[in-house]
């Protein structure tokens, strides 16, 4: 039985989060206090203070013959701009008349255009808003520090649906802040935030950006986003932003035909115009061959890191930056963009994460740290969805051995794999389509999440996974908070316990923070798999052991191979009635230890069906019993499969059991030579 104090602490934190009664500590600060000086700032930049305050307008319009600024500050009359003598193709105006929060537009040869670099916009009136980022009250000197790589547990959040059912009428950023203590109690310390750039309309997944420097007004705008980031840091949570630069729009794009009108399929200076590269299936592709376009994109990253104090980025569909025509041809200009952006981050914000959705490690040295492991998600989904007798543990064990360190972000669900726009569903709805809340669906979903949290790489949960959300992810559907509060509170606790063990918050499972994974036991007939986790080169006694019963029946005194003899303590049993009253509740409790006598490494275990157990040699503080293990025949280490076999078998297994996943890695084009 888990000690009462531990359970009370977690649920007291959750209750405090719901009631909004926390007195938070003084706001933490990000790593930089504001934008670094730019000798030729672009967009609308507020400089100076008081009587010396002025605004510099600078925009790129190489085809224009006349450019002017109109706005609230001049009664929307046209104030001519001059060609910038230091930057070819740019136009500039320095004026003391404009003030922060006033609207403005560029008039380019009679065309009214909002500033593509505006930090805020009013799309209904097609105007930009002047913002002074220096005015935001970040507060005292910083105390925020990005968590270490081996401590990160990520949570993919769509802020609008995350906040929609949280009481109140304030914008989503503000309401989402009320639930940050809940995430902290869960053990989450990094939010991967789905895109929040301004987009056309008020509801979206966010992958249709119209203004890449501006924050969606419906979410709370620039200051709302800064409030959210500041509150996240106060709660010990990093924020990594999902960004979209493989395409823009497709509608109401600020930089579309910016300095001249043209054909409907000709986007002008910011976009490719040749038929092969100008479009993706989601919208027009920026022209990465132009230095001005690459600067436009890289400057937006600098702004988010410096002015918003973000902790990194996840680049959407890198495939459509590095390749075109569906992957038939590589695009060296896309590689150049990625290399420039990541190199600036490496030099100036080495702590910030650089994550790609895909194609991070194709040759070319584009500088990513990690990549979403969509192939592992598809494999894991197929594995747990399969009929019990059809699970190929030998194949899955080989797949686990390929997970190498911090190159991968692993997950059981993401917005793509569970989203309505892709005609996909949540994992429980695939496991048991008729009754996704069944004990079997809950047990297998929890087991899948347990695998994600106990293998090498960065673990990530899609919002709602922790409460066993069974509805398709959609921008129309609010996160069902009632499940976490009531019917599935045990499932939340089960995931919290897993996350706390992954992060070794109680000092019981340090092996889960290591990079090494060793298969200890693989019985494809009994459907039992075990692996150890440890730091590279660590002694076997320091390992954390994970045991999976993937069969549809409980096990009684089934012998599992462990790394060494000695006393092993159980720290987690997903089949416990603590998490669901209708689970089998078979197997060791988290207050029990088992003594393997010298020379014996096989531990006979009772296990619930579809369950995951975690052991280490570190005793918990509340041990009630240690039992000498019954004698058992020694089990030989599993025989490795041939190196060339697993990948193709896994592909066939996935193809047979699940619909094609849209972002499986694409083979390199034949002409690409890393």
XYZ file of C-alpha atoms in Angstrom:
674
model
C 0.000 0.000 0.000
C 1.356 3.455 -0.898
C 1.911 5.635 2.198
C -0.988 7.936 2.964
C 1.202 11.020 3.123
C 2.399 10.587 -0.467
C -1.126 10.176 -1.839
C -2.418 13.083 0.218
C 0.375 15.357 -0.998
C -0.365 14.710 -4.671
C -4.127 15.158 -4.409
C -3.740 18.198 -2.150
C -1.696 19.804 -4.898
C -4.298 18.900 -7.523
C -7.119 20.267 -5.364
C -5.208 23.476 -4.821
C -4.771 23.797 -8.577
C -8.534 23.445 -9.155
C -9.525 25.848 -6.458
C -7.064 28.476 -7.602
C -6.010 29.031 -4.016
C -2.260 28.740 -4.418
C 0.020 31.586 -3.388
C 2.639 31.244 -6.057
C 6.256 32.290 -5.432
C 7.643 35.408 -7.011
C 7.637 35.081 -10.787
C 10.710 33.442 -12.179
C 12.611 35.020 -15.017
C 13.702 33.713 -18.344
C 17.276 33.607 -19.566
C 17.238 36.996 -21.259
C 15.662 40.274 -20.327
C 14.599 41.455 -23.752
C 15.573 41.734 -27.400
C 19.229 42.238 -28.207
C 20.048 45.495 -29.992
C 19.718 45.344 -33.766
C 21.431 48.121 -35.721
C 18.713 47.938 -38.374
C 15.548 46.663 -36.656
C 12.752 45.561 -38.955
C 9.004 45.846 -38.528
C 7.910 48.540 -36.064
C 10.492 48.996 -33.293
C 10.024 51.278 -30.286
C 13.296 52.872 -29.207
C 14.219 55.392 -26.514
C 12.257 56.456 -23.434
C 9.987 59.354 -22.506
C 10.538 62.433 -24.645
C 13.181 60.620 -26.711
C 10.911 57.709 -27.586
C 10.516 57.072 -31.297
C 9.430 54.285 -33.617
C 11.459 52.958 -36.522
C 9.425 51.385 -39.327
C 11.400 49.227 -41.736
C 9.974 46.823 -44.317
C 11.203 44.781 -47.268
C 9.510 45.746 -50.541
C 12.089 45.461 -53.349
C 9.561 45.795 -56.189
C 7.859 48.902 -54.822
C 8.228 52.388 -56.261
C 6.523 54.111 -53.316
C 5.961 52.986 -49.714
C 4.194 54.877 -46.934
C 2.956 54.313 -43.375
C -0.514 55.236 -42.190
C -1.946 54.741 -38.726
C -3.690 56.042 -35.643
C -0.801 58.456 -35.063
C -1.363 60.406 -38.311
C -5.105 60.056 -38.801
C -4.432 57.219 -41.265
C -2.835 59.610 -43.708
C 0.099 58.363 -45.735
C 3.520 59.276 -44.370
C 6.153 58.480 -47.044
C 9.022 56.109 -46.261
C 12.471 56.318 -47.833
C 14.630 53.653 -49.417
C 17.085 52.366 -46.830
C 20.599 53.262 -48.036
C 22.161 50.450 -45.968
C 19.752 47.612 -46.817
C 18.844 47.155 -50.497
C 15.150 46.464 -51.016
C 14.123 47.906 -47.640
C 12.193 51.069 -46.862
C 12.536 52.991 -43.591
C 10.875 55.748 -41.551
C 11.868 57.031 -38.098
C 9.109 59.007 -36.363
C 8.317 60.393 -32.892
C 4.580 60.494 -33.568
C 3.606 56.820 -33.140
C 2.988 55.329 -29.713
C 2.738 51.747 -28.463
C -0.630 50.040 -28.970
C -1.510 52.197 -31.979
C -2.508 50.606 -35.273
C -0.654 51.033 -38.571
C -0.407 49.748 -42.140
C 2.079 49.936 -44.964
C 0.789 51.424 -48.232
C 2.816 49.886 -51.059
C 2.099 51.383 -54.471
C -1.474 51.855 -53.315
C -1.832 48.348 -51.805
C -2.759 48.331 -48.105
C -0.662 45.741 -46.296
C -0.256 44.810 -42.638
C 3.312 44.386 -41.457
C 4.455 40.720 -41.759
C 6.758 41.373 -38.784
C 4.082 42.901 -36.557
C 4.115 41.623 -32.977
C 0.337 42.075 -32.859
C -2.346 42.452 -35.524
C -6.034 43.152 -35.942
C -6.997 40.851 -38.792
C -10.554 42.130 -39.041
C -9.252 45.582 -39.946
C -6.125 44.260 -41.682
C -3.812 46.370 -39.552
C -0.744 45.846 -37.406
C -0.319 47.052 -33.823
C 2.810 48.698 -32.411
C 4.092 46.841 -29.343
C 6.965 47.758 -27.048
C 8.280 44.440 -25.683
C 10.343 46.312 -23.083
C 7.145 47.336 -21.298
C 6.183 43.844 -20.144
C 6.651 43.461 -16.343
C 8.828 40.352 -16.138
C 9.641 41.128 -12.512
C 12.768 40.524 -10.424
C 16.025 38.935 -11.536
C 15.750 35.480 -12.993
C 15.765 32.207 -11.071
C 14.413 29.970 -13.851
C 16.667 27.269 -15.219
C 15.827 24.805 -17.958
C 15.493 21.264 -16.515
C 18.256 18.822 -17.389
C 17.688 16.609 -20.426
C 17.422 13.457 -18.345
C 14.739 15.074 -16.171
C 12.368 16.295 -18.891
C 8.840 14.925 -19.199
C 6.842 16.688 -21.910
C 3.139 17.431 -22.339
C 1.730 18.364 -25.736
C -0.828 21.116 -25.163
C -3.361 22.839 -27.389
C -3.998 25.839 -25.181
C -7.507 26.616 -26.444
C -8.982 23.161 -25.816
C -6.889 22.676 -22.674
C -8.444 25.824 -21.177
C -11.928 25.772 -22.708
C -13.728 24.053 -19.805
C -11.737 25.782 -17.080
C -14.137 28.184 -15.321
C -14.000 31.834 -16.318
C -14.413 34.058 -19.340
C -10.814 35.209 -19.708
C -8.712 34.187 -22.742
C -7.244 30.666 -22.887
C -3.719 31.611 -21.782
C -5.059 33.108 -18.562
C -7.369 30.199 -17.807
C -4.674 27.633 -18.623
C -2.483 29.176 -15.919
C -4.999 27.939 -13.333
C -4.162 24.328 -14.227
C -0.357 24.636 -14.194
C -0.142 23.452 -10.557
C -2.042 20.345 -11.696
C 0.627 19.689 -14.330
C 3.363 20.319 -11.788
C 1.750 17.827 -9.400
C 1.515 15.346 -12.270
C 5.277 15.735 -12.724
C 5.244 17.558 -16.068
C 8.148 19.977 -16.444
C 8.003 20.820 -20.154
C 5.027 21.861 -22.285
C 5.253 21.328 -26.034
C 2.765 23.984 -27.052
C 0.947 23.603 -30.348
C 1.242 26.715 -32.559
C -0.081 29.988 -31.146
C 0.793 32.336 -34.008
C -2.036 34.451 -35.371
C -4.168 32.465 -37.806
C -7.242 33.123 -39.907
C -10.295 32.536 -37.713
C -10.560 31.834 -33.993
C -10.333 28.021 -33.781
C -7.614 25.880 -35.280
C -4.915 23.346 -34.493
C -2.622 26.286 -35.287
C -0.861 24.904 -38.350
C -2.212 27.655 -40.614
C -0.167 30.682 -39.480
C -0.875 34.035 -41.086
C 1.481 36.283 -39.057
C 4.564 34.553 -37.664
C 5.610 37.328 -35.250
C 2.116 37.852 -33.793
C 0.286 35.790 -31.158
C -3.323 34.717 -31.697
C -5.559 37.436 -30.242
C -8.292 34.953 -29.328
C -5.799 33.189 -27.030
C -4.768 36.356 -25.193
C -2.213 37.980 -27.475
C 1.412 38.808 -26.739
C 1.044 39.742 -23.083
C -1.208 36.764 -22.399
C 1.453 34.466 -23.846
C 4.147 36.107 -21.725
C 1.947 35.722 -18.637
C 1.572 32.037 -19.483
C 5.315 31.485 -19.952
C 6.129 33.364 -16.749
C 3.608 31.246 -14.825
C 5.005 28.055 -16.375
C 8.506 28.969 -15.239
C 7.172 29.771 -11.776
C 5.798 26.227 -11.683
C 9.061 24.705 -12.884
C 7.749 24.053 -16.401
C 9.637 24.832 -19.612
C 7.757 25.916 -22.752
C 8.730 24.617 -26.199
C 6.745 26.149 -29.064
C 5.590 24.300 -32.174
C 6.446 26.500 -35.174
C 5.338 26.246 -38.789
C 7.667 27.440 -41.562
C 7.249 24.706 -44.174
C 4.166 26.613 -45.366
C 2.025 29.571 -44.321
C -1.715 30.024 -44.329
C -3.292 29.108 -46.686
C -5.521 32.166 -46.120
C -5.114 35.807 -45.065
C -1.301 35.610 -45.006
C 0.334 38.942 -44.114
C 3.276 38.502 -46.495
C 1.244 37.176 -49.461
C 1.845 39.327 -52.592
C 3.292 41.888 -50.206
C 4.805 44.413 -52.591
C 2.835 43.678 -55.750
C -0.343 41.974 -56.872
C -0.197 38.952 -59.150
C -1.722 35.665 -60.184
C -3.680 33.754 -57.578
C -0.900 31.146 -57.369
C 1.957 33.694 -57.263
C 2.667 34.675 -53.660
C 5.291 37.283 -54.451
C 8.627 37.979 -52.805
C 8.222 35.745 -49.743
C 7.285 32.569 -51.633
C 8.637 30.239 -54.273
C 7.043 30.889 -57.643
C 8.148 27.821 -59.617
C 5.493 25.078 -59.896
C 7.625 22.406 -58.216
C 8.352 24.252 -54.972
C 5.734 26.944 -54.550
C 3.171 24.898 -52.648
C 2.617 22.129 -50.141
C -0.679 20.353 -49.560
C -1.334 22.737 -46.646
C -0.337 26.101 -48.130
C 2.349 28.077 -50.008
C 6.015 27.361 -49.220
C 8.298 30.269 -48.228
C 11.230 30.882 -50.566
C 14.160 29.702 -48.457
C 16.634 30.627 -51.200
C 16.290 34.341 -50.361
C 18.390 35.689 -47.464
C 15.597 38.121 -46.586
C 13.110 35.269 -46.137
C 15.555 33.236 -44.060
C 16.231 36.328 -41.911
C 12.477 36.835 -41.559
C 12.118 33.326 -40.134
C 15.253 33.340 -37.969
C 14.354 36.764 -36.555
C 10.997 35.378 -35.428
C 12.830 32.675 -33.456
C 15.133 35.258 -31.909
C 12.105 37.301 -30.868
C 10.449 34.335 -29.141
C 13.637 33.340 -27.333
C 14.559 36.856 -26.243
C 11.280 38.693 -25.746
C 9.101 35.740 -24.678
C 11.844 33.706 -22.951
C 10.816 30.476 -24.608
C 12.800 27.298 -24.005
C 12.973 25.929 -27.524
C 11.064 24.952 -30.643
C 9.532 21.961 -32.352
C 9.639 22.523 -36.134
C 6.588 21.213 -37.952
C 7.060 19.067 -41.072
C 10.791 19.536 -41.620
C 10.233 17.128 -44.507
C 8.581 19.964 -46.444
C 11.484 22.315 -45.712
C 14.266 19.914 -46.680
C 12.417 18.293 -49.594
C 9.767 19.061 -52.212
C 7.529 17.168 -54.618
C 6.623 14.726 -51.862
C 10.259 13.990 -51.026
C 11.387 13.374 -54.606
C 13.954 16.196 -54.463
C 16.054 17.716 -51.710
C 16.064 21.478 -51.117
C 19.499 22.778 -50.034
C 18.020 26.204 -49.283
C 15.763 24.610 -46.684
C 18.825 22.995 -45.130
C 20.501 26.395 -45.094
C 17.569 27.949 -43.230
C 17.558 25.201 -40.592
C 21.324 25.335 -40.155
C 21.288 29.127 -39.699
C 18.450 29.007 -37.173
C 19.891 26.139 -35.155
C 23.418 27.532 -35.208
C 22.200 30.865 -33.817
C 20.389 28.990 -31.056
C 23.412 26.800 -30.326
C 25.620 29.858 -29.852
C 23.153 32.142 -28.083
C 20.723 29.796 -26.305
C 22.484 26.432 -25.961
C 20.006 25.397 -23.259
C 17.004 25.745 -25.599
C 15.681 22.603 -27.297
C 15.902 22.217 -31.074
C 13.382 19.538 -32.064
C 12.221 18.475 -35.533
C 8.988 16.688 -36.319
C 10.861 14.575 -38.861
C 14.065 14.322 -40.927
C 16.281 15.842 -38.233
C 19.174 13.505 -38.870
C 19.212 13.143 -42.628
C 22.684 14.284 -43.702
C 23.487 17.935 -44.062
C 24.214 19.022 -40.514
C 21.132 21.152 -39.907
C 21.688 21.176 -36.147
C 18.678 19.584 -34.449
C 18.967 17.977 -31.004
C 16.057 15.586 -31.313
C 13.178 14.385 -33.465
C 9.631 13.241 -32.800
C 9.616 9.448 -32.956
C 6.445 8.959 -34.984
C 7.659 5.572 -36.201
C 7.917 4.344 -32.609
C 4.438 5.707 -31.884
C 3.043 3.725 -34.803
C 4.906 0.596 -33.710
C 3.795 0.951 -30.087
C 0.195 1.608 -31.108
C 0.120 -1.464 -33.337
C 1.769 -3.528 -30.607
C -0.761 -2.772 -27.863
C -3.756 -2.823 -30.239
C -2.991 -6.277 -31.542
C -4.828 -9.335 -30.313
C -2.958 -10.747 -27.328
C -1.846 -13.836 -29.233
C -0.533 -11.774 -32.175
C 1.945 -9.573 -30.302
C 5.471 -10.279 -31.504
C 7.630 -9.536 -28.467
C 10.858 -10.525 -30.196
C 10.274 -7.897 -32.848
C 9.244 -5.254 -30.315
C 12.294 -5.975 -28.153
C 14.538 -5.340 -31.149
C 12.751 -2.042 -31.717
C 13.351 -1.005 -28.094
C 17.076 -1.604 -28.502
C 17.184 0.970 -31.313
C 16.140 3.824 -29.002
C 19.351 5.755 -28.584
C 19.562 8.453 -25.955
C 18.200 11.947 -26.322
C 17.699 11.909 -30.094
C 14.035 10.951 -29.792
C 10.820 12.345 -28.371
C 8.701 9.266 -27.642
C 4.921 9.197 -27.220
C 1.932 6.888 -27.350
C -0.293 9.630 -28.797
C 0.188 13.007 -30.454
C -2.166 15.450 -32.151
C -1.568 13.781 -35.524
C -2.043 10.185 -34.405
C -5.174 11.027 -32.378
C -6.608 13.923 -34.392
C -9.880 14.273 -36.235
C -8.319 16.210 -39.124
C -6.322 13.083 -39.997
C -9.334 10.814 -39.370
C -7.436 9.250 -36.477
C -8.488 8.383 -32.944
C -7.172 8.210 -29.414
C -5.271 5.043 -28.514
C -8.057 3.611 -26.280
C -10.525 3.947 -29.170
C -8.186 1.850 -31.319
C -7.635 -0.735 -28.587
C -11.353 -1.224 -27.975
C -13.469 0.748 -30.493
C -16.798 -0.295 -28.979
C -15.883 0.361 -25.333
C -12.717 2.502 -25.121
C -13.239 2.899 -21.360
C -13.152 -0.865 -20.770
C -10.669 -2.318 -18.259
C -8.690 -3.815 -21.150
C -8.434 -0.486 -22.991
C -7.428 1.333 -19.813
C -4.861 -1.281 -18.819
C -3.242 -1.376 -22.271
C -3.236 2.421 -22.647
C -1.589 2.724 -19.236
C 0.918 0.057 -20.236
C 1.726 1.949 -23.459
C 2.283 5.135 -21.494
C 4.443 3.183 -19.068
C 6.647 2.001 -21.922
C 7.059 5.577 -23.166
C 8.080 6.682 -19.671
C 10.581 3.862 -19.149
C 12.568 3.794 -22.411
C 15.445 6.089 -23.478
C 14.553 9.466 -24.963
C 12.278 12.350 -24.032
C 8.834 11.068 -22.966
C 5.779 13.083 -24.037
C 2.062 12.819 -23.233
C -0.641 14.333 -25.409
C -3.005 16.396 -23.257
C -5.736 14.130 -21.934
C -3.704 10.922 -22.119
C -3.140 11.128 -18.373
C -6.923 11.049 -17.772
C -7.631 8.400 -20.455
C -9.400 10.775 -22.845
C -11.169 8.632 -25.451
C -12.469 11.306 -27.837
C -10.595 12.237 -31.001
C -8.279 15.189 -30.489
C -10.028 18.183 -32.072
C -9.995 21.964 -31.833
C -13.772 21.656 -31.364
C -13.584 19.422 -28.281
C -12.594 20.655 -24.837
C -10.335 18.619 -22.606
C -12.697 16.612 -20.341
C -11.507 17.809 -16.946
C -14.320 15.951 -15.175
C -12.547 12.673 -15.958
C -9.454 13.782 -14.075
C -11.506 15.044 -11.163
C -13.889 12.119 -10.872
C -14.176 8.972 -12.965
C -10.513 8.617 -13.957
C -8.729 10.165 -10.986
C -7.003 6.822 -10.439
C -5.658 6.888 -13.993
C -4.220 10.361 -13.330
C -2.569 9.036 -10.188
C -1.152 6.062 -12.101
C 0.459 8.392 -14.633
C 1.710 10.739 -11.915
C 3.384 7.828 -10.142
C 5.033 6.766 -13.413
C 6.259 10.280 -14.156
C 7.671 10.712 -10.657
C 9.561 7.434 -11.030
C 10.816 8.449 -14.479
C 12.215 11.656 -12.989
C 13.559 9.770 -9.942
C 11.955 12.360 -7.679
C 12.162 10.035 -4.659
C 15.604 8.642 -5.442
C 14.252 5.133 -6.059
C 14.701 4.646 -9.809
C 17.839 6.445 -11.080
C 18.185 3.950 -13.919
C 15.168 5.446 -15.713
C 17.167 8.648 -16.275
C 19.978 6.779 -18.005
C 20.427 6.114 -21.708
C 21.098 2.363 -21.677
C 18.412 -0.285 -22.247
C 19.125 -4.013 -22.013
C 16.593 -6.728 -22.814
C 16.610 -9.147 -19.874
C 13.739 -11.464 -20.691
C 11.606 -12.040 -23.783
C 9.066 -14.870 -23.818
C 6.965 -14.632 -26.962
C 4.788 -17.568 -25.900
C 3.896 -16.284 -22.431
C 3.958 -12.659 -23.695
C 6.271 -11.431 -20.929
C 9.040 -8.913 -21.605
C 11.560 -7.363 -19.203
C 14.302 -4.795 -19.702
C 16.725 -2.916 -17.493
C 17.521 0.783 -17.606
C 20.710 2.407 -16.358
C 23.264 5.069 -17.080
C 25.767 3.941 -19.694
C 28.420 1.782 -18.040
C 26.653 1.704 -14.658
C 26.919 -1.461 -12.512
C 24.059 -3.923 -12.881
C 23.091 -3.365 -9.244
C 22.207 0.251 -10.163
C 19.707 -0.796 -12.822
C 15.980 -0.171 -12.804
C 14.005 -3.157 -14.103
C 10.733 -2.931 -16.052
C 8.572 -6.054 -16.429
C 5.624 -6.233 -18.852
C 2.874 -8.839 -18.865
C 1.350 -8.419 -22.313
C -0.937 -11.426 -22.123
C -4.670 -11.332 -21.545
C -4.412 -13.442 -18.398
C -2.760 -12.919 -15.009
C 0.517 -14.714 -14.321
C 1.164 -16.818 -11.225
C 4.756 -17.312 -10.038
C 6.126 -16.713 -13.511
C 9.936 -16.613 -13.497
C 11.461 -13.369 -14.820
C 15.192 -12.882 -15.351
C 16.737 -9.995 -13.358
C 20.241 -8.503 -13.784
C 21.702 -9.788 -10.491
C 20.835 -11.546 -7.272
C 20.108 -9.529 -4.134
C 17.035 -7.685 -2.894
C 14.757 -6.058 -5.464
C 11.927 -3.724 -4.429
C 8.726 -3.086 -6.365
C 7.996 0.612 -6.911
C 5.093 0.389 -9.362
C 2.352 -2.050 -10.370
C -0.022 -0.722 -13.034
C -2.502 -3.524 -12.292
C -3.100 -2.293 -8.753
C -6.602 -1.501 -7.500
C -5.145 1.822 -6.341
C -5.512 2.926 -9.960
C -8.761 1.181 -10.909
C -11.034 -0.985 -8.807
C -11.736 -3.255 -11.784
C -8.056 -4.035 -12.449
C -6.821 -7.512 -11.430
C -4.936 -6.165 -8.389
C -2.519 -9.089 -8.678
C 1.199 -8.888 -8.071
C 3.619 -7.163 -5.721
C 2.727 -4.083 -3.726
C 4.963 -1.042 -3.622
C 5.931 -1.841 -0.037
C 7.414 -5.259 -0.856
C 10.917 -6.498 -1.531
C 12.092 -9.834 -2.935
C 15.383 -11.494 -2.021
C 17.136 -13.388 -4.790
C 19.758 -15.598 -3.101
C 23.310 -15.687 -4.407
C 23.483 -17.422 -7.754
C 19.785 -16.928 -8.545
C 18.663 -14.218 -10.989
C 15.175 -15.533 -11.783
C 12.369 -13.999 -9.721
C 8.959 -15.766 -9.726
C 6.273 -13.083 -9.931
C 2.505 -12.784 -9.850
C 1.299 -10.227 -12.413
C -2.013 -8.713 -13.470
C -2.977 -9.038 -17.113
C -1.706 -6.212 -19.344
C 0.424 -4.773 -16.566
C 3.770 -3.074 -16.029
C 5.984 -3.452 -12.941
C 9.046 -1.393 -11.960
C 11.816 -2.607 -9.608
C 15.143 -1.389 -8.281
C 17.517 -2.283 -5.446
C 16.765 0.961 -3.617
C 14.403 0.355 -0.712
C 11.393 2.663 -0.373
C 10.935 4.280 3.053
C 7.797 2.271 3.816
C 8.902 -1.337 3.255
C 6.577 -3.714 5.091
C 8.036 -7.047 3.993
C 10.912 -8.666 2.165
C 10.274 -12.169 0.901
C 12.866 -14.739 -0.083
C 12.189 -15.736 -3.681
C 11.179 -19.308 -4.356
C 13.833 -21.390 -6.130
C 13.512 -21.179 -9.904
C 15.334 -22.497 -12.925
C 17.722 -19.953 -14.355
C 16.566 -18.308 -17.586
C 19.086 -17.678 -20.325
C 19.422 -14.195 -21.856
C 17.242 -13.756 -24.951
C 18.901 -14.607 -28.252
C 19.396 -11.491 -30.413
C 17.464 -11.334 -33.663
C 19.475 -10.818 -36.900
C 20.232 -7.138 -37.442
C 18.483 -6.934 -40.816
C 15.229 -8.556 -39.767
C 13.350 -6.279 -37.315
C 12.755 -3.179 -39.401
C 10.917 -4.853 -42.274
C 8.935 -7.094 -39.942
C 7.869 -4.058 -37.942
C 6.808 -2.247 -41.112
C 4.692 -5.221 -42.206
C 3.218 -5.524 -38.714
C 2.226 -1.856 -38.739
C 0.823 -2.007 -42.263
C -1.326 -5.002 -41.373
C -2.773 -3.675 -38.134
C -3.238 0.085 -38.454
C -4.083 2.689 -41.081
C -0.987 4.402 -42.530
C 0.413 7.081 -40.213
C 0.965 10.283 -42.196
C 4.405 11.202 -40.885
C 6.373 7.970 -41.054
C 10.013 8.685 -42.017
C 10.395 9.037 -45.780
C 13.415 7.432 -47.513
C 16.070 9.833 -48.766
C 15.788 10.776 -52.440
C 18.211 8.917 -54.640
C 20.273 11.999 -55.504
C 20.774 13.039 -51.885
C 24.329 12.401 -50.677
C 24.874 13.270 -46.995
